[in-house]
JSON list of C-alpha atoms in Angstrom, two decimals:
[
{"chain": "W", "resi": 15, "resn": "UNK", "atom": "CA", "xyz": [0.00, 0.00, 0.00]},
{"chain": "W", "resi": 16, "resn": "UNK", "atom": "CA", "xyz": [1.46, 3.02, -1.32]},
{"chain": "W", "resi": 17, "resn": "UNK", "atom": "CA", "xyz": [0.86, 6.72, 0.07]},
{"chain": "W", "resi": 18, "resn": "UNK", "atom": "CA", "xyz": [0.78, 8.17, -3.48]},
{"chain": "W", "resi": 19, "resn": "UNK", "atom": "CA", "xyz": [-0.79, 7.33, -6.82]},
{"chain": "W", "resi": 20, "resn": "UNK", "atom": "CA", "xyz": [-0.52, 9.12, -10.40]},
{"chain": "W", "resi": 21, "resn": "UNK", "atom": "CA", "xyz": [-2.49, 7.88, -13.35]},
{"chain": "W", "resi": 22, "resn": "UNK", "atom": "CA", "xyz": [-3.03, 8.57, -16.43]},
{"chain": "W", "resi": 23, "resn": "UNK", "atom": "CA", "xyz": [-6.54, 9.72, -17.54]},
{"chain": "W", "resi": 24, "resn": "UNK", "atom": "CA", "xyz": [-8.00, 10.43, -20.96]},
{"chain": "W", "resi": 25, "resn": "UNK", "atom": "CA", "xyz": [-10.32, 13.11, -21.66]},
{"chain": "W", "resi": 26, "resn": "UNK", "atom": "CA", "xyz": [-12.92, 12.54, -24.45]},
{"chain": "W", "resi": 27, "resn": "UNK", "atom": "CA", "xyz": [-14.26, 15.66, -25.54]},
{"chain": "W", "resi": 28, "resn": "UNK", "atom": "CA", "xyz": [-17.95, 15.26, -26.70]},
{"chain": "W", "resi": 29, "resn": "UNK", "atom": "CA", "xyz": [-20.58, 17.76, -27.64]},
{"chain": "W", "resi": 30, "resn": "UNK", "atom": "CA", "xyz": [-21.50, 18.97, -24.12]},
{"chain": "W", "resi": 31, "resn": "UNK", "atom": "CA", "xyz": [-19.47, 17.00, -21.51]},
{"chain": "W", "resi": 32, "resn": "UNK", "atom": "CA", "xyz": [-15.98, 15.50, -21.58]},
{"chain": "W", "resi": 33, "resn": "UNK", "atom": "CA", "xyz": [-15.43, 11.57, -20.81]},
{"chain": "W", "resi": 34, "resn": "UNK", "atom": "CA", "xyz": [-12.71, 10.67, -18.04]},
{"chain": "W", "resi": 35, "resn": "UNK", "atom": "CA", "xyz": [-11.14, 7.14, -18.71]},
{"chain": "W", "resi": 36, "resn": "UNK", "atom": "CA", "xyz": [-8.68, 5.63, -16.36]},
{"chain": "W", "resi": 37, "resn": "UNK", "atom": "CA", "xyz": [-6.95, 3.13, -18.98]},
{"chain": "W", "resi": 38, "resn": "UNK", "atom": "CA", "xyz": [-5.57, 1.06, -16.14]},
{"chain": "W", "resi": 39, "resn": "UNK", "atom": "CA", "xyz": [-8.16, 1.08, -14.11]},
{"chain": "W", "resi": 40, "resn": "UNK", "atom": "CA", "xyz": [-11.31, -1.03, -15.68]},
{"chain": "W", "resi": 41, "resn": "UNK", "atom": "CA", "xyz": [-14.52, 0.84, -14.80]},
{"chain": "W", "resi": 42, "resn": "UNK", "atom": "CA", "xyz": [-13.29, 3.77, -13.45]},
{"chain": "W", "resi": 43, "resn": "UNK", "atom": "CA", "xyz": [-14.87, 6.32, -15.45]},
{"chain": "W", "resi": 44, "resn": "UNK", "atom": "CA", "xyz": [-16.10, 10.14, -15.06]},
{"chain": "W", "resi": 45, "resn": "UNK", "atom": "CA", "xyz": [-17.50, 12.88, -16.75]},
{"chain": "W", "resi": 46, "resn": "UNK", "atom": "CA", "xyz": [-17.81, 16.79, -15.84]},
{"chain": "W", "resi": 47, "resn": "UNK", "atom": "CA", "xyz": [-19.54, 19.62, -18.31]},
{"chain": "W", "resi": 48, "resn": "UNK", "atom": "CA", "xyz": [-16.12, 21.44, -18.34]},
{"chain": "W", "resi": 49, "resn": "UNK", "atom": "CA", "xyz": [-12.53, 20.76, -17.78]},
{"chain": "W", "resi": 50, "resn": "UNK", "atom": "CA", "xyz": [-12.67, 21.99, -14.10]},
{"chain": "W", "resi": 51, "resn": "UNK", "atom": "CA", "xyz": [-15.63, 20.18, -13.41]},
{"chain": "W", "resi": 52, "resn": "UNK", "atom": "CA", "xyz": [-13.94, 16.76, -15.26]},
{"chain": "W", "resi": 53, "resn": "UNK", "atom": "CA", "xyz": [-10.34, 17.41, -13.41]},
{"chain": "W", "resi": 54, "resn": "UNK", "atom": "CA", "xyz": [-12.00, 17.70, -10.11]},
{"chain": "W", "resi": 55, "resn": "UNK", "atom": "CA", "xyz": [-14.24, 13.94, -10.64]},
{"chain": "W", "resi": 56, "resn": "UNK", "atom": "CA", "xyz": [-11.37, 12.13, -12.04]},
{"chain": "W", "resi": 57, "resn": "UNK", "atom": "CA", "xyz": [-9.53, 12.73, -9.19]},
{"chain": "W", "resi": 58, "resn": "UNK", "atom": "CA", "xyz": [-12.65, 11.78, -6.82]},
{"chain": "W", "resi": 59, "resn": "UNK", "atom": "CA", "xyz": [-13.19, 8.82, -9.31]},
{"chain": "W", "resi": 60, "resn": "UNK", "atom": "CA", "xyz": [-9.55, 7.81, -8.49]},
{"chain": "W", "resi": 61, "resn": "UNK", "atom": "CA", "xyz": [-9.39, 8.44, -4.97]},
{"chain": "W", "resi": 62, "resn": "UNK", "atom": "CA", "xyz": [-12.45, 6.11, -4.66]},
{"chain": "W", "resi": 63, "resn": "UNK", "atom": "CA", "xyz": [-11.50, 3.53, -6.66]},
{"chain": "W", "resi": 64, "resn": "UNK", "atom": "CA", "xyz": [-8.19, 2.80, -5.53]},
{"chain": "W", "resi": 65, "resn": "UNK", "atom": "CA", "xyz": [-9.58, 3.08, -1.60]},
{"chain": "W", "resi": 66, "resn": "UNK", "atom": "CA", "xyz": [-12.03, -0.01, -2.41]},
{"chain": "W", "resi": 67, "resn": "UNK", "atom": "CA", "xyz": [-9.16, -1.34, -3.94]},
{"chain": "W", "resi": 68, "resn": "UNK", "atom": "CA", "xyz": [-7.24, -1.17, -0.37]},
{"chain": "W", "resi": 69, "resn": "UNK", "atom": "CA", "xyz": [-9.84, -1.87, 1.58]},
{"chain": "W", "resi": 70, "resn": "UNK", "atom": "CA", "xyz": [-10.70, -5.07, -0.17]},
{"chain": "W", "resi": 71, "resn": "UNK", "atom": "CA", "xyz": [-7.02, -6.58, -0.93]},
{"chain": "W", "resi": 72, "resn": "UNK", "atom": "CA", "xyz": [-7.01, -6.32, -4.05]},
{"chain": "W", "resi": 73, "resn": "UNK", "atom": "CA", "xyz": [-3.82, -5.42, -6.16]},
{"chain": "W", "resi": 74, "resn": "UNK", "atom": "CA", "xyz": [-3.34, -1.88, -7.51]},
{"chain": "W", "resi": 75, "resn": "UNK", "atom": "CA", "xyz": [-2.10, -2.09, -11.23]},
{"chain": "W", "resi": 76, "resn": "UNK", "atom": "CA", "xyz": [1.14, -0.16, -11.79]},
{"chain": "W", "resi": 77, "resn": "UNK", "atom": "CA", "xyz": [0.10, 3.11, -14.05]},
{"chain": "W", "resi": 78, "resn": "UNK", "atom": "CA", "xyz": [0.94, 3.33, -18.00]},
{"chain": "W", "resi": 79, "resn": "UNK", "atom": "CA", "xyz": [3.68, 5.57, -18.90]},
{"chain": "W", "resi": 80, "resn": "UNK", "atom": "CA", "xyz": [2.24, 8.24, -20.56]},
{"chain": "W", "resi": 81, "resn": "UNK", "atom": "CA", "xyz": [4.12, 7.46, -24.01]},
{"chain": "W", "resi": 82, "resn": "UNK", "atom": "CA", "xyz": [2.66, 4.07, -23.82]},
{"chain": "W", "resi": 83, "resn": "UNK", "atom": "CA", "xyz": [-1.23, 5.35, -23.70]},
{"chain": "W", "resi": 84, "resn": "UNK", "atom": "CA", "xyz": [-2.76, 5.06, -27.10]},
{"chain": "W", "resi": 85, "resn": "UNK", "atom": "CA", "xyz": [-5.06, 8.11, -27.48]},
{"chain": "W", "resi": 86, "resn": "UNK", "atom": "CA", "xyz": [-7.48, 8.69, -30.51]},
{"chain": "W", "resi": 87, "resn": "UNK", "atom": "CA", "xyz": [-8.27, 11.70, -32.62]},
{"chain": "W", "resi": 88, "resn": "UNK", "atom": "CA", "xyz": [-8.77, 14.61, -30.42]},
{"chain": "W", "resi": 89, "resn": "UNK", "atom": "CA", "xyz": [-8.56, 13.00, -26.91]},
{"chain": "W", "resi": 90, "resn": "UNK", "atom": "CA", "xyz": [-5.96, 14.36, -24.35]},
{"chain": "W", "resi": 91, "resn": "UNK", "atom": "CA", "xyz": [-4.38, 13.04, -21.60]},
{"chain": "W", "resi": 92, "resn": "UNK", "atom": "CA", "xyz": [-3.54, 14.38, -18.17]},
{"chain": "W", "resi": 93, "resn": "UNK", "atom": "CA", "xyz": [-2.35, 12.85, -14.75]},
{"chain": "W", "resi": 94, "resn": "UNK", "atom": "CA", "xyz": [-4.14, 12.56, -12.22]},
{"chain": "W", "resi": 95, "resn": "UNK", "atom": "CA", "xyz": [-2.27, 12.68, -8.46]},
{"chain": "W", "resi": 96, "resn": "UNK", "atom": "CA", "xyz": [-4.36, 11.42, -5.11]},
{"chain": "W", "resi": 97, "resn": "UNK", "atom": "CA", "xyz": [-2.52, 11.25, -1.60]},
{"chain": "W", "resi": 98, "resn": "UNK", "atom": "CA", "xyz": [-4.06, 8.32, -0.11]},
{"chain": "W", "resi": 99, "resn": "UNK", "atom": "CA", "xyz": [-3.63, 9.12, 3.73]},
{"chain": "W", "resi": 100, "resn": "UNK", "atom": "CA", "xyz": [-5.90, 11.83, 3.34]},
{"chain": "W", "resi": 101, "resn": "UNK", "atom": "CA", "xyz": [-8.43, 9.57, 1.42]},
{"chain": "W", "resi": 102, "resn": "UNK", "atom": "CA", "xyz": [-8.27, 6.69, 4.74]},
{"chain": "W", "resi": 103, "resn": "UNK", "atom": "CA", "xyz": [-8.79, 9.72, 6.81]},
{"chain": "W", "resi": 104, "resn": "UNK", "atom": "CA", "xyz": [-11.71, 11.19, 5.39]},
{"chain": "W", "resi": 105, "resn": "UNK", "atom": "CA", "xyz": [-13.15, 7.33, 4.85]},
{"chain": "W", "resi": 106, "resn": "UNK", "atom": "CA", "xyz": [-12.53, 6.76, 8.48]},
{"chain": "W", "resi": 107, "resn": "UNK", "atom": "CA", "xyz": [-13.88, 9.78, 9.59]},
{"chain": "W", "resi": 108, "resn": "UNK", "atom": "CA", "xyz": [-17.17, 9.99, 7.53]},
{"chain": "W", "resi": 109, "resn": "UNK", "atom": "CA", "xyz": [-20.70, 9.89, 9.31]},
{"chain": "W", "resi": 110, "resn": "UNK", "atom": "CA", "xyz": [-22.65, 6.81, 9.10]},
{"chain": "W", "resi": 111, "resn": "UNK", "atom": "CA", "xyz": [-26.21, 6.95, 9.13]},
{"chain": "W", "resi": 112, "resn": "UNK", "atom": "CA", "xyz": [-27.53, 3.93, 12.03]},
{"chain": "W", "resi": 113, "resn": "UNK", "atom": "CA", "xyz": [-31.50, 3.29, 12.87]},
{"chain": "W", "resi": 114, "resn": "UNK", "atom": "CA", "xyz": [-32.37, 2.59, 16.35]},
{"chain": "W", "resi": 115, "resn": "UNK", "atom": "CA", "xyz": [-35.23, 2.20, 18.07]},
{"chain": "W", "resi": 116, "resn": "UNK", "atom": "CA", "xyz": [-36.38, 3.22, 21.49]},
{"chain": "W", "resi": 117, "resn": "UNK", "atom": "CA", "xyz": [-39.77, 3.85, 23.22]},
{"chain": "W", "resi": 118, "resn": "UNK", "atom": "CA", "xyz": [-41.63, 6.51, 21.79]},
{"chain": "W", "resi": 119, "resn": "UNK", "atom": "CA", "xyz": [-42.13, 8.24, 25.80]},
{"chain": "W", "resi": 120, "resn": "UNK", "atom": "CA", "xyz": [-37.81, 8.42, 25.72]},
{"chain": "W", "resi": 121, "resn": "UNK", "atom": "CA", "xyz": [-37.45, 9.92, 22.48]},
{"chain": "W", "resi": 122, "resn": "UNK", "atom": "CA", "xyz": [-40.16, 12.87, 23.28]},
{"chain": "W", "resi": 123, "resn": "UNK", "atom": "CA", "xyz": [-38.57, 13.58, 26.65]},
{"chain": "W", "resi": 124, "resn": "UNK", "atom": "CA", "xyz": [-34.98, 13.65, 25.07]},
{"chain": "W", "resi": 125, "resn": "UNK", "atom": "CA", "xyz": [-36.30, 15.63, 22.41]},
{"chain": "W", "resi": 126, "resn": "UNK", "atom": "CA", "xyz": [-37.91, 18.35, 24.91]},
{"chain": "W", "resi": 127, "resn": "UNK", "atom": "CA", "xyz": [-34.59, 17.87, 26.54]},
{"chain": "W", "resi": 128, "resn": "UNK", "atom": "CA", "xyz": [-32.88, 19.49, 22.82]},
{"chain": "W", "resi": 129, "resn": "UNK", "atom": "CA", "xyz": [-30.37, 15.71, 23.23]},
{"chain": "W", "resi": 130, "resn": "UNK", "atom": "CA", "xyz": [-28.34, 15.63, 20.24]},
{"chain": "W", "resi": 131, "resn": "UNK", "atom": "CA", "xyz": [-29.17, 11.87, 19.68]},
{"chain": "W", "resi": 132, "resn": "UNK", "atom": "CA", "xyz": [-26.05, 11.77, 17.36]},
{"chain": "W", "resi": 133, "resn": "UNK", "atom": "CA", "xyz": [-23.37, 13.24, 20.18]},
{"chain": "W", "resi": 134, "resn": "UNK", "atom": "CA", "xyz": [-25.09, 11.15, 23.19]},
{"chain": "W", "resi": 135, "resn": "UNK", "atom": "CA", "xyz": [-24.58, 8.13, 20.98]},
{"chain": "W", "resi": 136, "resn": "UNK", "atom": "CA", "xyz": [-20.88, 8.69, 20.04]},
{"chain": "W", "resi": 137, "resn": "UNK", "atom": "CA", "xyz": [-19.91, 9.51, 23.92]},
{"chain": "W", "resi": 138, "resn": "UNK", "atom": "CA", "xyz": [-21.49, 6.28, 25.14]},
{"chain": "W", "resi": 139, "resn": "UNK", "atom": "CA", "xyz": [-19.78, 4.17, 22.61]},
{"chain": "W", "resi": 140, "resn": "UNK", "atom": "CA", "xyz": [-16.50, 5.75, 23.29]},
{"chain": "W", "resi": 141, "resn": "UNK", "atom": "CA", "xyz": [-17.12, 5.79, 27.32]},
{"chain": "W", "resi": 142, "resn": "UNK", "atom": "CA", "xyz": [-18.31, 1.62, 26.36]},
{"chain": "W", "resi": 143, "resn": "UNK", "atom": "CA", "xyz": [-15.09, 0.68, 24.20]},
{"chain": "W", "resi": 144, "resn": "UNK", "atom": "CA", "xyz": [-13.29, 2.55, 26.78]},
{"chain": "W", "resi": 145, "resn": "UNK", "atom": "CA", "xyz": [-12.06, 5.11, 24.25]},
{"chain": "W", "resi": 146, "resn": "UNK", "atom": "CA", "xyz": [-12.48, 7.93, 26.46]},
{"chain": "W", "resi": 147, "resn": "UNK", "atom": "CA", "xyz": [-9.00, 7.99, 28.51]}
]
């Protein structure tokens, strides 16, 4: 597991979007209406991709050389840069939605009581995994 990846990505310009193509990267694919828009999802497109990748075991192909990927008519190619540790962070870090259920009497005192149902729950997790100290 590497800290830093750079691919190659081909833009396709079409009428009104432009294509993003990771050629060594099956199924990672993008789009944006301009070139900042594109830019900006390839690199989410990347960043995602190569996090399941990670997460799952699975090996990360070594990028093209950029002499050695074939473009067609007016299609460009750029490189794409993502620093992974910052990706893990964010992944680790992200909110998940849970559902719970208590009795409907609890929930309308907490809620007259303004609890943040969200904060109460991540304190008594932490204080029951003993994450706290």
């Amino acid at each position: 597991m590497k800290d830093r990846y750079i691919y190659p990505a081909v833009l396709k310009f079409e009428d009104d979007s432009i294509l993003v193509e990771f050629p060594d990267l099956e199924g990672c694919i993008t789009f944006g209406e301009n070139e900042e828009e594109a830019l900006f999802r390839a690199k989410q497109a990347l960043e995602g991709y190569l996090y399941v990748l990670e997460r799952d075991g699975l090996e990360i192909p070594l990028a093209t050389k950029l002499k050695d990927v074939g473009l067609h008519g007016g299609d460009t190619i750029v490189m794409v840069d993502v620093w992974m540790p910052l990706v893990r962070d964010q992944e680790a870090n992200r909110s998940v939605k849970k559902t719970l259920t208590i009795p409907k009497w609890l929930n309308d005192i907490a809620e007259q009581n303004k609890i943040n149902f969200s904060h109460l729950l991540q304190v008594s997790l932490k204080e029951q995994l003993g994450l706290n100290k």
